[in-house]
Short mmCIF file of C-alpha atoms in Angstrom, two decimals:
data_model
loop_
_atom_site.label_atom_id
_atom_site.label_comp_id
_atom_site.label_asym_id
_atom_site.label_seq_id
_atom_site.Cartn_x
_atom_site.Cartn_y
_atom_site.Cartn_z
CA MET A 191 97.20 85.12 95.58
CA SER A 192 100.74 85.93 96.71
CA ILE A 193 102.07 89.01 98.50
CA ASN A 194 105.17 90.89 97.37
CA LEU A 195 106.57 91.45 100.85
CA PRO A 196 109.77 93.22 99.67
CA ARG A 197 107.57 95.79 97.93
CA VAL A 198 105.51 96.26 101.09
CA GLN A 199 108.72 96.76 103.08
CA SER A 200 110.07 99.23 100.54
CA ILE A 201 106.93 101.39 100.58
CA ILE A 202 106.71 101.41 104.38
CA GLU A 203 110.39 102.35 104.68
CA LYS A 204 110.00 105.09 102.08
CA LEU A 205 107.04 106.58 103.93
CA ALA A 206 109.05 106.40 107.16
CA SER A 207 111.73 108.57 105.53
CA ILE A 208 109.30 111.41 104.76
CA SER A 209 109.44 113.54 107.89
CA SER A 210 109.53 117.16 108.96
CA GLU A 211 112.18 116.35 111.58
CA THR A 212 115.63 114.93 110.98
CA GLY A 213 116.26 111.68 112.83
CA GLU A 214 112.63 111.00 113.69
CA LEU A 215 109.30 110.37 111.97
CA THR A 216 106.94 113.32 112.27
CA ARG A 217 104.41 113.85 109.49
CA LEU A 218 101.45 115.87 110.69
CA ALA A 219 98.27 116.09 108.67
CA PHE A 220 98.18 118.66 105.85
CA SER A 221 101.87 119.45 106.26
CA ARG A 222 104.27 119.65 103.33
CA GLU A 223 105.60 116.22 104.29
CA ASP A 224 102.10 114.75 104.48
CA GLU A 225 101.47 116.03 100.95
CA GLU A 226 104.76 114.53 99.79
CA ALA A 227 103.68 111.15 101.19
CA HIS A 228 100.31 111.37 99.45
CA HIS A 229 101.91 112.27 96.12
CA TYR A 230 104.35 109.35 96.51
CA VAL A 231 101.41 106.96 96.90
CA ILE A 232 99.63 108.50 93.92
CA GLU A 233 102.74 108.06 91.76
CA LEU A 234 102.95 104.38 92.72
CA CYS A 235 99.42 103.89 91.38
CA ARG A 236 99.98 105.53 88.00
CA GLN A 237 101.42 102.37 86.41
CA TYR A 238 98.20 100.43 87.14
CA ASP A 239 94.64 100.61 85.89
CA LEU A 240 93.38 102.38 88.99
CA ASP A 241 91.29 105.52 89.43
CA VAL A 242 92.75 107.99 91.94
CA ARG A 243 91.02 111.02 93.46
CA ARG A 244 91.02 113.17 96.58
CA ASP A 245 87.94 114.63 98.19
CA GLU A 246 87.28 118.06 99.65
CA ILE A 247 88.80 117.23 103.06
CA GLY A 248 91.87 115.48 101.60
CA ASN A 249 90.94 111.80 101.83
CA LEU A 250 92.61 109.77 99.08
CA PHE A 251 90.59 107.16 97.15
CA ILE A 252 92.19 104.50 94.93
CA ARG A 253 89.58 102.49 93.09
CA LYS A 254 89.73 99.34 90.98
CA ALA A 255 86.64 98.88 88.86
CA GLY A 256 84.46 95.81 89.31
CA ILE A 257 82.87 93.68 86.62
CA GLU A 258 79.57 95.16 87.80
CA ASP A 259 80.96 98.55 88.65
CA HIS A 260 77.60 99.96 89.69
CA LEU A 261 77.58 97.67 92.74
CA PRO A 262 78.60 99.05 96.14
CA ALA A 263 82.34 98.98 96.73
CA VAL A 264 84.27 96.71 99.04
CA ALA A 265 86.41 99.28 100.83
CA PHE A 266 89.51 99.00 103.00
CA GLY A 267 92.21 101.36 104.24
CA SER A 268 93.76 103.38 107.03
CA HIS A 269 95.90 106.56 107.20
CA ILE A 270 99.47 107.77 106.63
CA ASP A 271 99.72 110.88 108.84
CA THR A 272 101.65 110.37 112.09
CA VAL A 273 101.99 111.62 115.62
CA VAL A 274 105.10 113.54 116.66
CA ASN A 275 108.14 111.22 116.82
CA ALA A 276 106.16 108.24 115.59
CA GLY A 277 106.74 104.63 114.71
CA LYS A 278 106.52 103.57 111.07
CA PHE A 279 103.66 101.05 111.16
CA ASP A 280 100.71 102.83 112.80
CA GLY A 281 98.50 103.84 109.88
CA PRO A 282 100.83 103.16 106.96
CA LEU A 283 100.48 99.38 107.50
CA GLY A 284 96.79 99.34 106.59
CA SER A 285 97.28 101.77 103.73
CA VAL A 286 100.25 99.95 102.20
CA ALA A 287 98.49 96.58 102.64
CA GLY A 288 95.61 97.97 100.60
CA LEU A 289 98.00 99.16 97.90
CA GLU A 290 99.63 95.73 97.72
CA ILE A 291 96.27 94.00 97.32
CA LEU A 292 95.31 96.32 94.45
CA PHE A 293 98.71 95.98 92.78
CA GLN A 294 98.53 92.18 92.96
CA LEU A 295 95.06 92.13 91.44
CA CYS A 296 96.23 94.32 88.56
CA GLU A 297 99.43 92.33 88.00
CA GLN A 298 97.73 88.94 88.11
CA GLY A 299 94.67 89.95 86.11
CA VAL A 300 92.23 89.05 88.86
CA GLN A 301 88.79 90.62 88.53
CA THR A 302 86.10 91.12 91.13
CA ARG A 303 82.35 91.48 90.74
CA HIS A 304 82.25 94.42 93.13
CA PRO A 305 84.54 97.44 92.75
CA LEU A 306 87.35 97.81 95.27
CA GLU A 307 88.20 101.06 96.99
CA LEU A 308 91.27 101.79 99.08
CA ILE A 309 90.69 104.81 101.32
CA ILE A 310 93.64 106.63 102.87
CA PHE A 311 91.96 108.86 105.42
CA THR A 312 93.37 112.27 106.17
CA CYS A 313 94.22 113.58 109.65
CA GLU A 314 93.53 110.38 111.59
CA GLU A 315 95.91 111.42 114.35
CA SER A 316 94.97 114.18 116.77
CA SER A 317 98.53 115.53 116.93
CA ARG A 318 97.88 118.65 114.88
CA PHE A 319 94.40 119.83 115.90
CA ASN A 320 93.71 117.76 119.05
CA TYR A 321 90.95 116.22 116.92
CA ALA A 322 91.24 112.62 115.75
CA THR A 323 89.88 110.77 112.69
CA LEU A 324 88.98 114.03 111.00
CA GLY A 325 88.83 112.71 107.44
CA SER A 326 86.59 109.74 108.22
CA LYS A 327 84.31 111.83 110.42
CA VAL A 328 83.71 114.28 107.58
CA MET A 329 83.31 111.52 104.97
CA CYS A 330 80.83 109.64 107.16
CA GLY A 331 78.81 112.75 108.03
CA ILE A 332 79.77 112.73 111.70
CA ALA A 333 81.54 116.12 111.58
CA GLU A 334 80.54 119.06 109.41
CA GLN A 335 82.12 122.32 108.33
CA GLU A 336 80.60 124.50 111.05
CA SER A 337 81.81 122.29 113.90
CA LEU A 338 85.34 122.22 112.47
CA SER A 339 85.74 125.97 112.06
CA LYS A 340 87.08 126.38 115.62
CA LEU A 341 89.92 123.88 115.28
CA ARG A 342 93.39 125.39 115.76
CA ASP A 343 96.87 123.89 115.84
CA LYS A 344 99.64 124.90 118.24
CA GLN A 345 100.68 127.71 115.90
CA GLY A 346 97.15 129.12 115.89
CA SER A 347 96.38 128.09 112.30
CA GLY A 348 92.90 126.80 111.61
CA LEU A 349 91.69 123.97 109.44
CA LYS A 350 90.72 126.52 106.79
CA GLU A 351 94.34 127.63 106.45
CA ALA A 352 95.64 124.04 106.53
CA LEU A 353 93.35 123.02 103.67
CA ALA A 354 94.25 126.13 101.68
CA ASP A 355 97.93 125.16 101.99
CA ILE A 356 97.22 122.00 99.99
CA GLY A 357 94.86 123.63 97.52
CA LEU A 358 91.53 122.72 99.12
CA ASP A 359 88.63 124.99 100.04
CA PHE A 360 87.23 124.79 103.56
CA ALA A 361 83.88 126.05 102.27
CA GLU A 362 83.48 122.80 100.31
CA VAL A 363 84.24 120.39 103.17
CA ASN A 364 80.67 119.13 103.49
CA GLN A 365 80.79 117.88 99.90
CA ALA A 366 83.15 115.09 101.05
CA LYS A 367 80.25 113.22 102.67
CA ARG A 368 79.60 109.74 101.19
CA ASN A 369 76.41 107.69 101.26
CA ALA A 370 75.99 104.28 102.88
CA GLU A 371 74.68 102.86 99.59
CA GLU A 372 78.14 103.35 98.04
CA PHE A 373 79.74 100.68 100.27
CA LYS A 374 79.17 96.97 100.72
CA CYS A 375 81.62 96.75 103.64
CA PHE A 376 84.90 98.11 105.02
CA PHE A 377 88.01 96.49 106.52
CA GLU A 378 90.96 98.05 108.34
CA LEU A 379 94.29 96.36 109.12
CA HIS A 380 96.29 97.90 111.96
CA ILE A 381 98.94 97.11 114.52
CA GLU A 382 97.38 96.27 117.86
CA GLN A 383 98.88 99.17 119.88
CA GLY A 384 98.78 96.95 122.94
CA PRO A 385 100.53 93.77 124.22
CA ARG A 386 97.69 91.25 124.19
CA LEU A 387 98.49 89.39 120.95
CA GLU A 388 102.17 89.13 121.83
CA LYS A 389 101.44 87.93 125.36
CA GLU A 390 98.90 85.38 124.10
CA ASN A 391 101.29 84.31 121.31
CA LYS A 392 98.64 84.97 118.65
CA THR A 393 99.23 86.24 115.11
CA ILE A 394 95.88 87.86 114.26
CA GLY A 395 93.55 89.97 116.35
CA VAL A 396 89.88 89.91 115.35
CA VAL A 397 88.33 93.10 116.67
CA THR A 398 84.85 93.00 118.22
CA GLY A 399 84.46 96.65 119.12
CA ILE A 400 86.30 99.98 119.12
CA ALA A 401 86.63 102.25 122.14
CA ALA A 402 86.01 105.93 121.53
CA PRO A 403 87.36 109.05 123.21
CA ILE A 404 85.85 112.01 124.94
CA ARG A 405 88.42 114.76 124.41
CA SER A 406 88.48 118.09 126.18
CA ILE A 407 90.66 121.01 127.21
CA VAL A 408 90.61 122.31 130.78
CA LYS A 409 91.64 125.98 131.02
CA ILE A 410 92.49 127.23 134.51
CA ASN A 411 92.95 130.89 135.39
CA GLY A 412 94.44 131.78 138.76
CA GLN A 413 96.76 134.59 139.81
CA ALA A 414 100.44 134.88 138.94
CA ASP A 415 102.36 136.10 142.00
CA HIS A 416 105.90 136.32 143.35
CA SER A 417 106.98 132.94 144.68
CA GLY A 418 108.79 134.43 147.66
CA ALA A 419 106.49 137.25 148.67
CA THR A 420 103.14 135.45 148.39
CA ALA A 421 102.16 133.39 151.43
CA MET A 422 100.80 129.93 150.75
CA HIS A 423 97.28 130.72 151.96
CA TYR A 424 97.04 133.76 149.66
CA ARG A 425 97.83 131.87 146.48
CA HIS A 426 95.57 131.01 143.53
CA ASP A 427 97.92 128.51 141.93
CA ALA A 428 96.59 127.34 138.55
CA LEU A 429 99.18 124.57 138.22
CA LEU A 430 98.28 122.95 141.54
CA GLY A 431 94.62 123.14 140.53
CA GLY A 432 95.53 121.35 137.33
CA ALA A 433 97.51 118.73 139.25
CA GLU A 434 94.51 118.03 141.49
CA LEU A 435 92.29 117.56 138.45
CA ALA A 436 94.80 115.27 136.75
CA LEU A 437 94.88 112.99 139.80
CA ALA A 438 91.09 113.10 140.08
CA ILE A 439 90.76 111.99 136.45
CA GLU A 440 93.10 109.06 137.09
CA ARG A 441 91.14 108.05 140.19
CA ALA A 442 87.79 108.27 138.38
CA ALA A 443 88.98 106.05 135.52
CA ILE A 444 90.20 103.38 137.95
CA GLU A 445 86.88 103.46 139.79
CA ALA A 446 84.86 103.33 136.55
CA GLY A 447 86.13 99.85 135.64
CA HIS A 448 85.19 98.16 132.32
CA SER A 449 88.73 98.82 131.05
CA THR A 450 88.00 102.56 130.94
CA VAL A 451 91.13 104.69 130.64
CA ALA A 452 91.80 108.39 131.04
CA THR A 453 94.88 110.42 130.21
CA VAL A 454 96.07 113.96 130.77
CA GLY A 455 98.36 114.03 127.76
CA ASN A 456 99.69 117.51 128.33
CA LEU A 457 99.77 120.00 131.17
CA THR A 458 101.02 123.51 130.40
CA ALA A 459 101.63 126.16 133.03
CA LYS A 460 102.31 129.87 132.52
CA PRO A 461 104.35 131.97 132.93
CA GLY A 462 106.45 128.83 133.41
CA VAL A 463 109.32 130.26 135.45
CA MET A 464 110.70 129.13 138.78
CA ASN A 465 110.01 132.24 140.83
CA VAL A 466 106.39 132.94 139.82
CA VAL A 467 103.27 131.18 141.07
CA PRO A 468 101.56 129.88 137.91
CA GLY A 469 98.62 132.04 136.93
CA TYR A 470 97.40 129.86 134.09
CA CYS A 471 97.28 126.13 133.42
CA GLU A 472 95.87 124.04 130.59
CA LEU A 473 95.21 120.29 130.49
CA LEU A 474 94.52 118.12 127.45
CA VAL A 475 92.23 115.29 128.57
CA ASP A 476 91.44 112.01 126.78
CA ILE A 477 88.85 109.63 128.29
CA ARG A 478 87.99 106.44 126.42
CA GLY A 479 86.41 103.03 126.63
CA ILE A 480 83.89 100.70 125.02
CA HIS A 481 81.45 100.89 127.96
CA THR A 482 79.58 104.17 127.42
CA GLN A 483 78.26 104.58 130.97
CA ALA A 484 81.66 103.94 132.57
CA ARG A 485 83.35 106.39 130.22
CA GLU A 486 80.67 109.01 130.92
CA SER A 487 81.16 108.63 134.66
CA VAL A 488 84.77 109.80 134.33
CA PHE A 489 83.71 112.90 132.42
CA THR A 490 81.04 113.62 135.04
CA ALA A 491 83.65 113.23 137.80
CA LEU A 492 85.88 115.73 136.01
CA GLN A 493 83.04 118.26 135.87
CA GLN A 494 82.35 117.82 139.58
CA GLN A 495 86.01 118.12 140.52
CA ILE A 496 86.33 121.31 138.48
CA GLU A 497 83.66 122.94 140.65
CA GLN A 498 85.30 121.78 143.87
CA VAL A 499 88.86 122.73 142.90
CA ALA A 500 87.75 126.13 141.60
CA ALA A 501 85.96 126.91 144.86
CA LYS A 502 88.76 125.62 147.10
CA ARG A 503 91.61 127.41 145.33
CA GLY A 504 89.83 130.53 144.09
CA LEU A 505 90.30 129.66 140.43
CA SER A 506 88.29 130.19 137.28
CA ILE A 507 88.11 126.93 135.31
CA GLU A 508 86.65 126.38 131.86
CA LEU A 509 85.97 122.93 130.42
CA GLN A 510 85.99 122.92 126.62
CA LEU A 511 84.65 119.76 124.97
CA ILE A 512 86.52 119.04 121.72
CA SER A 513 84.91 115.77 120.63
CA LYS A 514 82.74 112.98 121.97
CA ASP A 515 82.85 109.91 119.76
CA GLN A 516 80.60 106.92 120.28
CA PRO A 517 82.06 103.46 120.98
CA ILE A 518 81.29 100.92 118.27
CA LEU A 519 80.48 97.20 118.37
CA LEU A 520 81.41 95.53 115.07
CA PRO A 521 78.96 93.13 113.37
CA GLU A 522 79.22 89.48 114.36
CA GLN A 523 79.28 88.38 110.72
CA MET A 524 82.43 90.44 110.10
CA VAL A 525 84.07 89.01 113.24
CA GLN A 526 83.21 85.51 112.03
CA GLN A 527 84.50 86.11 108.50
CA ILE A 528 87.88 87.38 109.71
CA SER A 529 88.15 84.54 112.26
CA GLN A 530 87.43 81.94 109.58
CA ALA A 531 89.91 83.55 107.18
CA ALA A 532 92.67 83.43 109.81
CA GLN A 533 91.82 79.80 110.61
CA LYS A 534 91.80 78.73 106.95
CA LEU A 535 95.17 80.41 106.38
CA GLY A 536 96.62 78.62 109.42
CA TYR A 537 97.08 81.63 111.69
CA SER A 538 96.32 81.66 115.39
CA TYR A 539 93.92 84.43 116.38
CA GLU A 540 92.44 86.24 119.35
CA ILE A 541 88.96 87.77 119.45
CA MET A 542 89.37 91.09 121.24
CA PRO A 543 88.27 94.75 121.53
CA SER A 544 90.31 97.76 120.41
CA GLY A 545 91.23 100.22 123.11
CA ALA A 546 92.34 102.78 120.53
CA GLY A 547 90.07 104.66 118.15
CA HIS A 548 90.30 104.15 114.39
CA ASP A 549 88.70 105.38 111.19
CA ALA A 550 86.88 102.03 111.10
CA MET A 551 84.64 103.19 113.95
CA HIS A 552 83.12 105.84 111.69
CA MET A 553 82.93 103.60 108.63
CA ALA A 554 80.88 101.26 110.84
CA THR A 555 78.11 103.87 110.82
CA LEU A 556 77.88 103.48 107.02
CA CYS A 557 78.41 99.78 106.35
CA PRO A 558 79.38 96.44 107.93
CA THR A 559 82.95 96.91 109.16
CA GLY A 560 85.70 94.55 110.26
CA MET A 561 89.07 95.20 111.81
CA ILE A 562 92.23 93.08 111.83
CA PHE A 563 95.14 93.47 114.26
CA VAL A 564 98.69 92.18 114.10
CA PRO A 565 100.99 92.14 117.15
CA SER A 566 102.89 95.15 118.49
CA LYS A 567 106.21 94.34 120.18
CA ASP A 568 105.77 95.04 123.92
CA GLY A 569 102.51 96.80 123.04
CA ILE A 570 104.40 99.92 122.00
CA SER A 571 102.93 102.36 119.49
CA HIS A 572 103.12 106.11 118.74
CA ASN A 573 106.82 105.72 119.49
CA PRO A 574 110.01 105.10 117.47
CA LEU A 575 110.30 101.71 119.24
CA GLU A 576 107.06 100.56 117.60
CA PHE A 577 107.75 97.23 115.92
CA THR A 578 105.84 94.45 114.18
CA SER A 579 107.68 91.58 112.50
CA TRP A 580 107.48 91.34 108.72
CA SER A 581 106.11 87.81 109.04
CA ASP A 582 103.21 89.11 111.13
CA ILE A 583 102.69 91.92 108.64
CA GLU A 584 102.52 89.40 105.83
CA ALA A 585 99.98 87.38 107.81
CA GLY A 586 97.81 90.43 108.35
CA ILE A 587 97.88 91.33 104.66
CA ASN A 588 97.01 87.74 103.73
CA VAL A 589 93.96 87.78 106.00
CA LEU A 590 92.89 91.20 104.73
CA GLN A 591 93.29 90.05 101.12
CA LYS A 592 91.22 86.92 101.72
CA VAL A 593 88.24 88.71 103.29
CA VAL A 594 88.34 91.50 100.69
CA LEU A 595 88.30 89.03 97.79
CA GLU A 596 85.51 87.04 99.41
CA GLN A 597 83.35 90.12 99.82
CA ALA A 598 84.20 91.46 96.36
CA GLU A 599 83.49 88.03 94.76
CA ALA A 600 86.73 87.47 92.86
CA THR A 601 86.04 85.66 89.59
CA SER A 602 89.48 84.71 88.26
#
């Protein structure tokens, strides 16, 4: 079954034009622009025999009935929200690929025994609430209403207010949970977000496992004092305490091995002026890896360093855990199916782990899950320079289409 690549290009480019910022792509979850993007996708589906609905957390479901529609669905999808100043492929690629597969089936009159379900997950990126894969966590029963009530964005708005802005009720969030019996399997197509495929000159990445993050906020209270009148040995400098912790986190990740990584993605100091010793500092910390024990060792090292730095510098330091997702190993049969599909279609492939988290990691708790990567130029993602060639995109969609139709048992 063919792919209409110009249509894929057109939809991706259109989505890339829907942004809250002129000259860059920024489309945070639940924003006006995010809603515009969702409504654009919904309008595209109206000309086809597809059922469209949104759940209580904002996930979008586009379903094509099966010949035996009571059977569990073959699902696939990704997300369309972005980070700040994003590239145009991260997320939208998997979502648009799913749309193209459904459109082709409708246009060519192909039926499947199992129903098909494209899922566009809401709030996959952590850019708004410092909390990633929100929609899939709720849908898969990993996060519930009570645990989400404390989430706040940089403007101080909570998830309750964000949902209300798009006509949803936070009190009904738990109703978005789906049951494992509803799904036969799930696939996600995504750009690699790393350089391995490009460096190995491979077209398709077959993912074996997905690393998961421990995310936390470190809040440091010291004493704001005059920069000229306060001797060095009298200071309780929150920023320098934060700097020590940031370096300790880096050191712990290197020592942990097993490809464990740790990032201080933001360090904020207040009052933030040249002539005042910082009295407050806040760090956003992301620790991730596939090896659970190695990842945990970095978090333990952070806790130990907090005690030492607080005592040495006379600081009060609070560690607030935001989320602690579990790394996932994907089923061997899904790895084999994707590998065989790539081989049969004539594409070179690499069997590899994912260093980044994805909605697929939560779907894997419900049903057999597979993940397909296509190359990222220079490994760049979450950046306007993010680039994947259209030929590689077409290859990824072809592989996704093949495994979806095999699982759904296409009949014509």
